[in-house]
CSV table of C-alpha atoms in Angstrom, one decimal:
chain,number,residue,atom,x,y,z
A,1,UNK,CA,-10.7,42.0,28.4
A,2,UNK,CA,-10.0,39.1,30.7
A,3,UNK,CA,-14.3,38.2,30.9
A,4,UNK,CA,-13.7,38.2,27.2
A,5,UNK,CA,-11.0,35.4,26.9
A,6,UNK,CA,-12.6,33.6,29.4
A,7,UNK,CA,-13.0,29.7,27.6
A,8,UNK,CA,-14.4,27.2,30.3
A,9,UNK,CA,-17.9,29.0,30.2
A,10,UNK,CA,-21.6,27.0,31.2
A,11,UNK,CA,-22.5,27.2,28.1
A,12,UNK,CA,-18.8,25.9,26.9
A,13,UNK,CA,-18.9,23.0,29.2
A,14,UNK,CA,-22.9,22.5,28.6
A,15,UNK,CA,-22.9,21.7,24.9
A,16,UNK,CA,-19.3,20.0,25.5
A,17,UNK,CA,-21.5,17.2,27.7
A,18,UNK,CA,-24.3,17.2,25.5
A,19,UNK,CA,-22.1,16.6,22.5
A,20,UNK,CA,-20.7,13.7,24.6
A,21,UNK,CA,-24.3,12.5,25.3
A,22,UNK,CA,-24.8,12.3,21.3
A,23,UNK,CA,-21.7,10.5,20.9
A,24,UNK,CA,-21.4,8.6,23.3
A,25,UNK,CA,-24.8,6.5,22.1
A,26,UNK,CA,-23.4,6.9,18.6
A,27,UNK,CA,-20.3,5.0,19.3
A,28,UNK,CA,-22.8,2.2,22.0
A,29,UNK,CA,-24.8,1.6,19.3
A,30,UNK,CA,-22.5,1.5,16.3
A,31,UNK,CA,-20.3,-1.8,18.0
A,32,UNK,CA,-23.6,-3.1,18.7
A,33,UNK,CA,-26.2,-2.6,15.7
A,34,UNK,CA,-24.8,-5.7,13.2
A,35,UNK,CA,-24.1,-8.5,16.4
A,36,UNK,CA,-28.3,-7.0,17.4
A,37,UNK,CA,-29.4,-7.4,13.6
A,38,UNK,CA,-27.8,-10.7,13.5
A,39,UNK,CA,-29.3,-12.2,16.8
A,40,UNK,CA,-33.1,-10.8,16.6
A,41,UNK,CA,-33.7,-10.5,13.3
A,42,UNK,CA,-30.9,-13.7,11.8
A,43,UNK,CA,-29.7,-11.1,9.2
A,44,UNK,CA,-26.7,-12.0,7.0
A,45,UNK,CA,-23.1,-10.4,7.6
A,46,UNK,CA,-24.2,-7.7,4.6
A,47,UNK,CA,-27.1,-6.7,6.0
A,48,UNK,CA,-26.0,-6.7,9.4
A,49,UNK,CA,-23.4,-4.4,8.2
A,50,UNK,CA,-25.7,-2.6,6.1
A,51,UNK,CA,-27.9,-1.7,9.3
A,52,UNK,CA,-24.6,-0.2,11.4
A,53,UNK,CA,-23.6,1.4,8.2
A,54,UNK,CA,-27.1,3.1,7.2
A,55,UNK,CA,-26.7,5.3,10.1
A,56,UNK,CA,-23.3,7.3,8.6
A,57,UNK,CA,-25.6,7.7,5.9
A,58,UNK,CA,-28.1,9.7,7.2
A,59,UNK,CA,-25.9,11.6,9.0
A,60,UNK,CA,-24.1,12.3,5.8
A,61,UNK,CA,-27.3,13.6,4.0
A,62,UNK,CA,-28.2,15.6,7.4
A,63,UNK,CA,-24.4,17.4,7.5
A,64,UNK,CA,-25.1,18.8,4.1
A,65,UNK,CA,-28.1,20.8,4.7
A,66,UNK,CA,-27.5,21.8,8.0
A,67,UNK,CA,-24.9,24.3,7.7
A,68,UNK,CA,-26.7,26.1,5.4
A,69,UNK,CA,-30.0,25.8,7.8
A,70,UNK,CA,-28.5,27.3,10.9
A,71,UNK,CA,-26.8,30.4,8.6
A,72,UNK,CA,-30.7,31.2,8.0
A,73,UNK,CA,-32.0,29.3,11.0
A,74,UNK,CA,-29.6,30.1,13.9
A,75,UNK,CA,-27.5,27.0,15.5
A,76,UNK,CA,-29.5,26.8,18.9
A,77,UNK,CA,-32.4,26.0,17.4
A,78,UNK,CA,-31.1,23.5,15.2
A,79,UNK,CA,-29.1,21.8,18.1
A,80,UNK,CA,-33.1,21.2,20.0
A,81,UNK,CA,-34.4,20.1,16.1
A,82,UNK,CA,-31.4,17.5,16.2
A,83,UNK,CA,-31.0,16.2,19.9
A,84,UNK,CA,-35.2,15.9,19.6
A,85,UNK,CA,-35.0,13.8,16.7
A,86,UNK,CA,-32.1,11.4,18.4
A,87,UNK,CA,-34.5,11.4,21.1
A,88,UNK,CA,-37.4,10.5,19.2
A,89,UNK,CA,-34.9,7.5,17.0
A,90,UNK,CA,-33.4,6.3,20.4
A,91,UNK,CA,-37.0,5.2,21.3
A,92,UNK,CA,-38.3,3.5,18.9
A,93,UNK,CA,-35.9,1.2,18.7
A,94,UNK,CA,-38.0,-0.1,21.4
A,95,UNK,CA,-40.4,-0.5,18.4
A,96,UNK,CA,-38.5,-2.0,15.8
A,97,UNK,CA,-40.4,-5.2,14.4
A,98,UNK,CA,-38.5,-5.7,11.5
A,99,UNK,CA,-34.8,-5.5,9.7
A,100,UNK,CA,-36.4,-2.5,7.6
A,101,UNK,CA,-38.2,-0.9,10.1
A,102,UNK,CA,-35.1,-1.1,11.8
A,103,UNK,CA,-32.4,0.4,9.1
A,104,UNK,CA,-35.4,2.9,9.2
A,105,UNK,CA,-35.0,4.3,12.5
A,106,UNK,CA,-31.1,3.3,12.3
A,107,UNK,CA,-31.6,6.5,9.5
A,108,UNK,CA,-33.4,8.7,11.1
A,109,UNK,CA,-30.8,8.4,14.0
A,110,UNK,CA,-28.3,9.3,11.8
A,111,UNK,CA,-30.0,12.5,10.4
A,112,UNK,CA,-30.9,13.6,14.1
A,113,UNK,CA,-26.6,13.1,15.0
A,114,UNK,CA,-26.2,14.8,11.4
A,115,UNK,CA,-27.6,17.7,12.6
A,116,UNK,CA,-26.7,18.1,16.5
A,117,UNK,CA,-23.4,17.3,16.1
A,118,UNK,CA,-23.1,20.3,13.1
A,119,UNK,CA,-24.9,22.7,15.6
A,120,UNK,CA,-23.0,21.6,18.7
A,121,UNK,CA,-19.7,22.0,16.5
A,122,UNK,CA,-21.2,25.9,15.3
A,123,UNK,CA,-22.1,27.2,18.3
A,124,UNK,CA,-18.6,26.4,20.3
A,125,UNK,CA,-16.9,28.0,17.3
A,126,UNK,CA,-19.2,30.6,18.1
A,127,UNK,CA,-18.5,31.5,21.7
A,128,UNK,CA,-14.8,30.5,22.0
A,129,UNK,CA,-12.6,33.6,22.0
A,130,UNK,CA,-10.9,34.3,18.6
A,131,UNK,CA,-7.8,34.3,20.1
A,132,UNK,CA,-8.4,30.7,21.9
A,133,UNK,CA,-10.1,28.9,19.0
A,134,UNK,CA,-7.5,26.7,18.5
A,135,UNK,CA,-7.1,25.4,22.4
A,136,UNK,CA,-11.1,25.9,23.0
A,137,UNK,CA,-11.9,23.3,20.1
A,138,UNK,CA,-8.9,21.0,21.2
A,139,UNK,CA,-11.1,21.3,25.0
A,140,UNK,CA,-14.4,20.4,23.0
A,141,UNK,CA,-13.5,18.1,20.6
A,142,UNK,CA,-12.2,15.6,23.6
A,143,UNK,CA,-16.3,14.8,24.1
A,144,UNK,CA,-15.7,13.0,21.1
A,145,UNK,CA,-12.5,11.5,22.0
A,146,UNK,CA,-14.2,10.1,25.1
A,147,UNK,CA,-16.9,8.7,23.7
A,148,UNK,CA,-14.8,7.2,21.0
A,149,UNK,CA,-13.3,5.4,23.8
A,150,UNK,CA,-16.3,5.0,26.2
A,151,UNK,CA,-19.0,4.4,24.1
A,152,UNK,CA,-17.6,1.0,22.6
A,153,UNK,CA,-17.1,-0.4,25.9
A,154,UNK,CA,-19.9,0.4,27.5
A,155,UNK,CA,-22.0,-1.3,24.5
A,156,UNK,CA,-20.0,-4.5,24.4
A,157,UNK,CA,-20.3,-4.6,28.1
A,158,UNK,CA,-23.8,-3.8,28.7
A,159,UNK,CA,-24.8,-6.5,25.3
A,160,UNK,CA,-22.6,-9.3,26.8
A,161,UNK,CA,-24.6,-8.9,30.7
A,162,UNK,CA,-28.1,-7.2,29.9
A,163,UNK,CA,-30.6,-7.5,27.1
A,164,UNK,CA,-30.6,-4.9,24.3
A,165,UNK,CA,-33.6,-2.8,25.6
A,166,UNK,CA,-31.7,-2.3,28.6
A,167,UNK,CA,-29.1,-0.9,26.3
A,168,UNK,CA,-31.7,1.2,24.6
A,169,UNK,CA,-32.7,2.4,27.5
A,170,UNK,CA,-29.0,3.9,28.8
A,171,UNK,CA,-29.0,5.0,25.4
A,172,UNK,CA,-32.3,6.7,25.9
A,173,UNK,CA,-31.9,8.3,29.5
A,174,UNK,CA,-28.5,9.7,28.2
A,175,UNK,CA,-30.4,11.7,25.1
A,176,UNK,CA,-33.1,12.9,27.8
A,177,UNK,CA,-30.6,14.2,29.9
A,178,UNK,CA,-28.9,16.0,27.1
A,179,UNK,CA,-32.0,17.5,25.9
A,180,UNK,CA,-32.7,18.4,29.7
A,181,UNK,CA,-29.4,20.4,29.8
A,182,UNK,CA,-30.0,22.1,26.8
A,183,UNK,CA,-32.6,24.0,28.1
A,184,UNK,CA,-29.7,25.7,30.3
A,185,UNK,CA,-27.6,26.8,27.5
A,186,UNK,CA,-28.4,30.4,26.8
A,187,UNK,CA,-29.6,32.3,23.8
A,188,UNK,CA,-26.9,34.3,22.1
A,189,UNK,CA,-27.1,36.9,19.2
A,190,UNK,CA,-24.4,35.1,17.2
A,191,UNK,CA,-26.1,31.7,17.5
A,192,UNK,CA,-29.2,33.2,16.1
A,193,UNK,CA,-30.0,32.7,12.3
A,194,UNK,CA,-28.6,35.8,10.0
A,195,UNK,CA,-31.6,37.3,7.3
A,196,UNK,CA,-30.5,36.0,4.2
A,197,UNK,CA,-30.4,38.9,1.9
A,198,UNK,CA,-30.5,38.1,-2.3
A,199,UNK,CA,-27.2,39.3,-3.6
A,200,UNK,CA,-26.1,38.6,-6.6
A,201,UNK,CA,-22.3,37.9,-5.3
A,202,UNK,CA,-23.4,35.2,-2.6
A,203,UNK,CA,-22.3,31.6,-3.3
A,204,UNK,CA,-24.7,29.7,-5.8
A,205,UNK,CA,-25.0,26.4,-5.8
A,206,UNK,CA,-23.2,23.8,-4.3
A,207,UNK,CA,-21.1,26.8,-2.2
A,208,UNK,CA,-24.7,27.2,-0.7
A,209,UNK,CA,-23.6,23.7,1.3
A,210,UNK,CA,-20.1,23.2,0.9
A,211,UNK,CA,-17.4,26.3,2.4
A,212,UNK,CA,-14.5,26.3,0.0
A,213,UNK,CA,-11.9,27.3,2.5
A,214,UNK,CA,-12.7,24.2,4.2
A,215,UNK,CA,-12.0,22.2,1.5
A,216,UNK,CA,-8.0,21.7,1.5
A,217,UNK,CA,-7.7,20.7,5.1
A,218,UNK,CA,-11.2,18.8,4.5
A,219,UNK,CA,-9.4,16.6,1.8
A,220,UNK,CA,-6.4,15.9,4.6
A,221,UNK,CA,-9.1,14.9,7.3
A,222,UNK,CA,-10.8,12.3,4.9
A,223,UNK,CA,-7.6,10.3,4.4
A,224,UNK,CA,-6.9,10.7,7.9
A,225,UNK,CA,-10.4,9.5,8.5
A,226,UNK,CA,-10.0,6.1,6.3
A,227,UNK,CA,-6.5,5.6,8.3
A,228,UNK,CA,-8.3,5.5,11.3
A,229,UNK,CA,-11.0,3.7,10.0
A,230,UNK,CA,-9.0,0.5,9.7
A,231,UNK,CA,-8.5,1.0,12.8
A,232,UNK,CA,-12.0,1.3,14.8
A,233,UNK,CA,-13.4,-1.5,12.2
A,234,UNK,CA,-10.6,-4.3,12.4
A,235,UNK,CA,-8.6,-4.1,15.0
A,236,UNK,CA,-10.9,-6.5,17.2
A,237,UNK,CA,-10.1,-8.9,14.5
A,238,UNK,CA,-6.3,-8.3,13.9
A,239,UNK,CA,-6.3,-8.8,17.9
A,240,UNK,CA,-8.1,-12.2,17.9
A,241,UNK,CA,-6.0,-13.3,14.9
A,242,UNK,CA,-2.5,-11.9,17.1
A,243,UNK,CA,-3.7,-13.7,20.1
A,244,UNK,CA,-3.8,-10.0,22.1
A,245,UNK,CA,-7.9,-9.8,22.8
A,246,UNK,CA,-6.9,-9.1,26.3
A,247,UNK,CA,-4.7,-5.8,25.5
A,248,UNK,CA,-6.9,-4.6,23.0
A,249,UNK,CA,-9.7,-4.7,25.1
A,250,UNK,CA,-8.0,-1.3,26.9
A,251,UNK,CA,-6.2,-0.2,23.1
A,252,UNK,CA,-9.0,2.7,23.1
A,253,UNK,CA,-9.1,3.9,26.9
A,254,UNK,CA,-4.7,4.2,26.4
A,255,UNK,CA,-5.6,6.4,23.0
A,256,UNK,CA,-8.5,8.5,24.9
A,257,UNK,CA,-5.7,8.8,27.9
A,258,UNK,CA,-2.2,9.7,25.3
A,259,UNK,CA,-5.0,12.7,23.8
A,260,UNK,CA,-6.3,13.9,27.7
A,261,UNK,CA,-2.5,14.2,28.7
A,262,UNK,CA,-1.4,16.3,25.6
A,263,UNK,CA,-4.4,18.0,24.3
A,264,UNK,CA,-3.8,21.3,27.0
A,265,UNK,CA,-0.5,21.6,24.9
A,266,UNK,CA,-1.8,20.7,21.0
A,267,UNK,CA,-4.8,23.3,21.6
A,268,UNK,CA,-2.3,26.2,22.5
A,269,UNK,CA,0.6,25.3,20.2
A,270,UNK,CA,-1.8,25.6,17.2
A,271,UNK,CA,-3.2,29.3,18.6
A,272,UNK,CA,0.2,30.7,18.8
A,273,UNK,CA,2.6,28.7,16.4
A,274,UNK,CA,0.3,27.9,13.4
A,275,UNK,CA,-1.8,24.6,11.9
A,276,UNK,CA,1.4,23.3,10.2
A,277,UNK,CA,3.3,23.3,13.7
A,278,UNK,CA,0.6,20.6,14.6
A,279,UNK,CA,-0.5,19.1,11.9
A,280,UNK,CA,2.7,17.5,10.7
A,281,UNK,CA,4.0,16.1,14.1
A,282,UNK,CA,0.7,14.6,14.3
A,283,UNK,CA,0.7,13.0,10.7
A,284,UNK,CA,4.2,11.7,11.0
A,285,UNK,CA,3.5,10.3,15.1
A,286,UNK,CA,0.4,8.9,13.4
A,287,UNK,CA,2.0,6.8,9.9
A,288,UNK,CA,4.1,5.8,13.0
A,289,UNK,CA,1.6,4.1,15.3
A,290,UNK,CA,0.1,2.5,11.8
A,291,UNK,CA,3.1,1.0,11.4
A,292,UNK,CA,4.0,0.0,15.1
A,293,UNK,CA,0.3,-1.7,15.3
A,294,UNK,CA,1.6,-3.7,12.0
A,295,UNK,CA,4.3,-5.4,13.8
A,296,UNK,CA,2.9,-5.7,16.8
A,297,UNK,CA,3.4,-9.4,18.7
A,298,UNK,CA,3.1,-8.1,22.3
A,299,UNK,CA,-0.1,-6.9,24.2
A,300,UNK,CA,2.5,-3.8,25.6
A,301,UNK,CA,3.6,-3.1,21.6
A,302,UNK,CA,0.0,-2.9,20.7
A,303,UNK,CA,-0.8,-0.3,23.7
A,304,UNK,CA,1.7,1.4,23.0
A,305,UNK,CA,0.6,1.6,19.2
A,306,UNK,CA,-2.6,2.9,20.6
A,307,UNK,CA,-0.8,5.5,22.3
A,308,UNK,CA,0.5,6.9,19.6
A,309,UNK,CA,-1.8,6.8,17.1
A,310,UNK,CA,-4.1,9.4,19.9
A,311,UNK,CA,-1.1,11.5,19.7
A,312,UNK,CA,-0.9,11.3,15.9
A,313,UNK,CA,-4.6,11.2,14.8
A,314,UNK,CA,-6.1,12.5,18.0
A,315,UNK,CA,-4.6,15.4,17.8
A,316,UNK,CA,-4.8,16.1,14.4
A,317,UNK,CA,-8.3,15.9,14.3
A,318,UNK,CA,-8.7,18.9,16.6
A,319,UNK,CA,-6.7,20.9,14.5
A,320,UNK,CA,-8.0,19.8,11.5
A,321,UNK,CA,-11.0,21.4,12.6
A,322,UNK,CA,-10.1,24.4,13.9
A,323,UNK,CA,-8.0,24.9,10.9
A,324,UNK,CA,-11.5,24.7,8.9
A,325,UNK,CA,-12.9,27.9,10.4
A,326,UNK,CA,-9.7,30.0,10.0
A,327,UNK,CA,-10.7,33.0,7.5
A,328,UNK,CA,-14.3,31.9,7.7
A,329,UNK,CA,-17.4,34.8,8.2
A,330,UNK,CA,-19.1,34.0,11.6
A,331,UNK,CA,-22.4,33.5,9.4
A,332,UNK,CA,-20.7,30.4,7.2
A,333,UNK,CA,-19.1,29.3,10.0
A,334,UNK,CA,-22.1,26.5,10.3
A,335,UNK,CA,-21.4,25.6,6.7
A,336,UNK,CA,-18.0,25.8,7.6
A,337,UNK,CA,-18.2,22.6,10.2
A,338,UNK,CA,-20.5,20.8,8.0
A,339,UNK,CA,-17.9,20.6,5.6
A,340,UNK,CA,-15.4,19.3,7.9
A,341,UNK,CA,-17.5,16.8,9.7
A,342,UNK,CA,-18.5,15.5,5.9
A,343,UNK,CA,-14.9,15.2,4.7
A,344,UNK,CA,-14.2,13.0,8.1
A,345,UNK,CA,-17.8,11.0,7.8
A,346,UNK,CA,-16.7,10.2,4.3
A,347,UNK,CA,-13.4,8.6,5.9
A,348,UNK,CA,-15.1,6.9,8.8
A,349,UNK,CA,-18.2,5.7,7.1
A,350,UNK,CA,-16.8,4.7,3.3
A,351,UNK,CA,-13.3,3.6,4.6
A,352,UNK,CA,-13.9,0.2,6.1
A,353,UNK,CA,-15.5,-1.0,2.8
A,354,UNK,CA,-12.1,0.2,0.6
A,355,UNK,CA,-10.1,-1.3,3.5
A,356,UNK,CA,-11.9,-4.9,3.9
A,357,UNK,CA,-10.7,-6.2,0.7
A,358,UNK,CA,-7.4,-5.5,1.2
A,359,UNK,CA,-7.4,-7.3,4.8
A,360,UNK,CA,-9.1,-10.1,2.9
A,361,UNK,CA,-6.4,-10.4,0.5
A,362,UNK,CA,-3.7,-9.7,2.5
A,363,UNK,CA,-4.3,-9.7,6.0
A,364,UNK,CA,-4.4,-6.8,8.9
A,365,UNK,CA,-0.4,-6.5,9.2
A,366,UNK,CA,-0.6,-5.6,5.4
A,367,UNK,CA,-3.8,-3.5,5.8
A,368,UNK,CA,-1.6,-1.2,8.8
A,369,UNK,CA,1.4,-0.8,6.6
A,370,UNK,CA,-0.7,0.6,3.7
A,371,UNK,CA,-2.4,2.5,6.4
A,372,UNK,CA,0.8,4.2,7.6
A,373,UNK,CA,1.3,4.8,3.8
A,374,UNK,CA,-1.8,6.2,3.3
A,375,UNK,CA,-1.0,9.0,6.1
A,376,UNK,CA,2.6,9.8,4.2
A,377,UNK,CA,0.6,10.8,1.5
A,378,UNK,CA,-1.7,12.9,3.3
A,379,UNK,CA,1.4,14.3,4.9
A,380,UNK,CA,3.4,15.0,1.6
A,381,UNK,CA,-0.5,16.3,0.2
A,382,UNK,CA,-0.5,18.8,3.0
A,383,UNK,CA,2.8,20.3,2.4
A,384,UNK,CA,1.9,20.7,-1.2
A,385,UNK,CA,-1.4,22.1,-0.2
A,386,UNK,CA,0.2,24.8,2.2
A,387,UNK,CA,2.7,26.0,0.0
A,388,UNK,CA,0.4,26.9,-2.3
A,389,UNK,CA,-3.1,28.0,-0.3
A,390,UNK,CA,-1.2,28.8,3.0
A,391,UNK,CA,-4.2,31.1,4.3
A,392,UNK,CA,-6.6,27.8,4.4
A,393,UNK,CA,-4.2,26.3,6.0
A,394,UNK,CA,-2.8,28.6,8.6
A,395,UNK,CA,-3.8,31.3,11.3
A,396,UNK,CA,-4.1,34.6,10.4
């Protein structure tokens, strides 16, 4: 019974890194792309932005058929189809001759993350133990924490001292070493693809892509998503404009370090308490941080902002997820992820473009504050949301 609950396996801790990998050059690349597209190619500030942007897109279009892929397909094979095309993208940047050529490959990046990322995400729902789905995905879901932290200094680092194909080439020996370890993850019978068997009571449709019991906490994790999208896209700028580039050069490492310290406790409060014993201190802690960031006038204010927005949002995006797959057949639980991951890609990829205007208009303090707003109502749609679909919402 123990070998059963066992969590920290070699394959757990395998596709963990490898999911790192992927991020990791996702989030090098993505601070990177617009200043590259600017400087090689003189693009304009909408294209530049266009070409950073493009990629979301692709990974978009790559999330929706890919849950229903690996129910018929199985998730390990997916996960070599994906990390081989990321490969593939990663090198020929080396290529690019052109602005199109390059939103090109910037595309076909996307589509190869799209699909990795959805089987990574499958196959550790597939092998935690039921009873530890809640901590295991915490564990898991901290590869993309770290690389939401990581990768962005790295890539402003390495693009201020080296030239950009040195940075495509980090980028590239990263994916090669992911792809290397993947070879060490075993085969499974549950990560194999289930025969998909006519019935005329199987979804139809757009249920053939989308998992419905997904959908209430998916709806949560897209606001969440645009809230924290204001942050990763302008807080460089409200920083420069506060006079605190300094402190918000380490604003990401204090949020990766406020989610390492209390993510042992999130994971296993959400196994044995419920979603909602998470979920809403993790709202409310992150409408806070929103709103401390908004008055911030002191590098040790902003920091401390960033601590508690990991606490808030960090957190809650762990859940989110594992509240997803609650109720969910093992063979939809690919579909299941997708769904998830294309609620939150909405809110990171569409939510700087709702959110510029407003900073336009009236600034990045005013932009926080309707931020924090923005995560009330989430937290107020929640509540309504569990009171009246509480088995989407909660463990069984």
């Amino acid at each position: 019974m123990e070998g059963k609950q066992n969590l920290w396996t070699k394959d757990f801790i395998f596709i963990s890194i490898i999911n790192f990998f992927l991020m990791l050059v996702m989030y090098m690349l993505m601070v990177t792309m617009a200043p590259y597209a600017v400087d090689e190619y003189g693009a304009s500030a909408s294209m530049a932005g266009l070409v950073s942007g493009i990629f979301i897109i692709g990974t978009l279009l790559a999330r929706l058929g890919t849950g229903r892929v690996i129910e018929s397909v199985g998730s390990r094979k997916i996960l070599l189809i994906g990390m081989m095309l990321s490969v593939i993208a990663v090198g020929l940047y080396f290529t690019a001759t052109n602005l199109v050529l390059l939103m090109i490959i910037r595309f076909i990046h996307g589509m190869g993350l799209g699909i990795a990322s959805t089987a990574t995400g499958t196959m550790i729902a597939q092998i935690i133990p039921p009873m530890r789905r809640g901590e295991g995905i915490g564990y898991f879901s901290m590869s993309t924490v770290l690389a939401t932290a990581i990768g962005p200094f790295f890539g402003i680092y390495l693009s201020q001292h080296v030239e950009f194909k040195w940075l495509f080439a980090f980028a590239l020996g990263l994916g090669i070493i992911g792809l290397f370890m993947f070879f060490f993850v075993e085969r499974r019978p549950e990560e194999e693809g289930h025969e998909v068997v006519e019935d005329e009571n199987a979804p139809k449709g757009i249920a053939n892509y989308i998992e419905k019991r997904a959908i209430p906490i998916g709806i949560i994790t897209l606001l969440a998503g645009v809230g924290y999208s204001g942050v990763l896209s302008f807080l460089s700028f409200f920083a420069k404009e506060a006079n605190l580039v300094n402190a918000a050069s380490f604003f990401f490492l204090v949020y990766a370090l406020a989610i390492l310290v209390s993510r042992p406790f999130s994971g296993k409060l959400l196994d044995r308490k419920g979603g909602t014993f998470v979920v809403l201190p993790s709202l409310v802690l992150f409408a806070v941080g929103l709103f401390v960031l908004s008055g911030t006038t002191s590098g040790i204010v902003l920091l401390i902002a960033g601590a508690i927005i990991g606490l808030g949002f960090g957190n809650f995006q762990s859940c989110a997820q594992a509240i997803a797959l609650i109720g969910v057949p093992i063979k939809r639980i690919g579909i299941a992820t997708s769904t998830f991951y294309i609620f939150l890609d909405f809110g990171f990829g569409f939510g700087p473009y709702f959110l510029g205007g407003i900073a336009t208009s009236y600034g990045y303090r005013d932009l926080y504050l309707v931020l924090a707003g923005l995560i009330v109502v989430a937290l107020v749609l929640y509540l309504l949301i569990a009171r009246k679909k509480r088995p989407a919402l909660q463990p069984e």
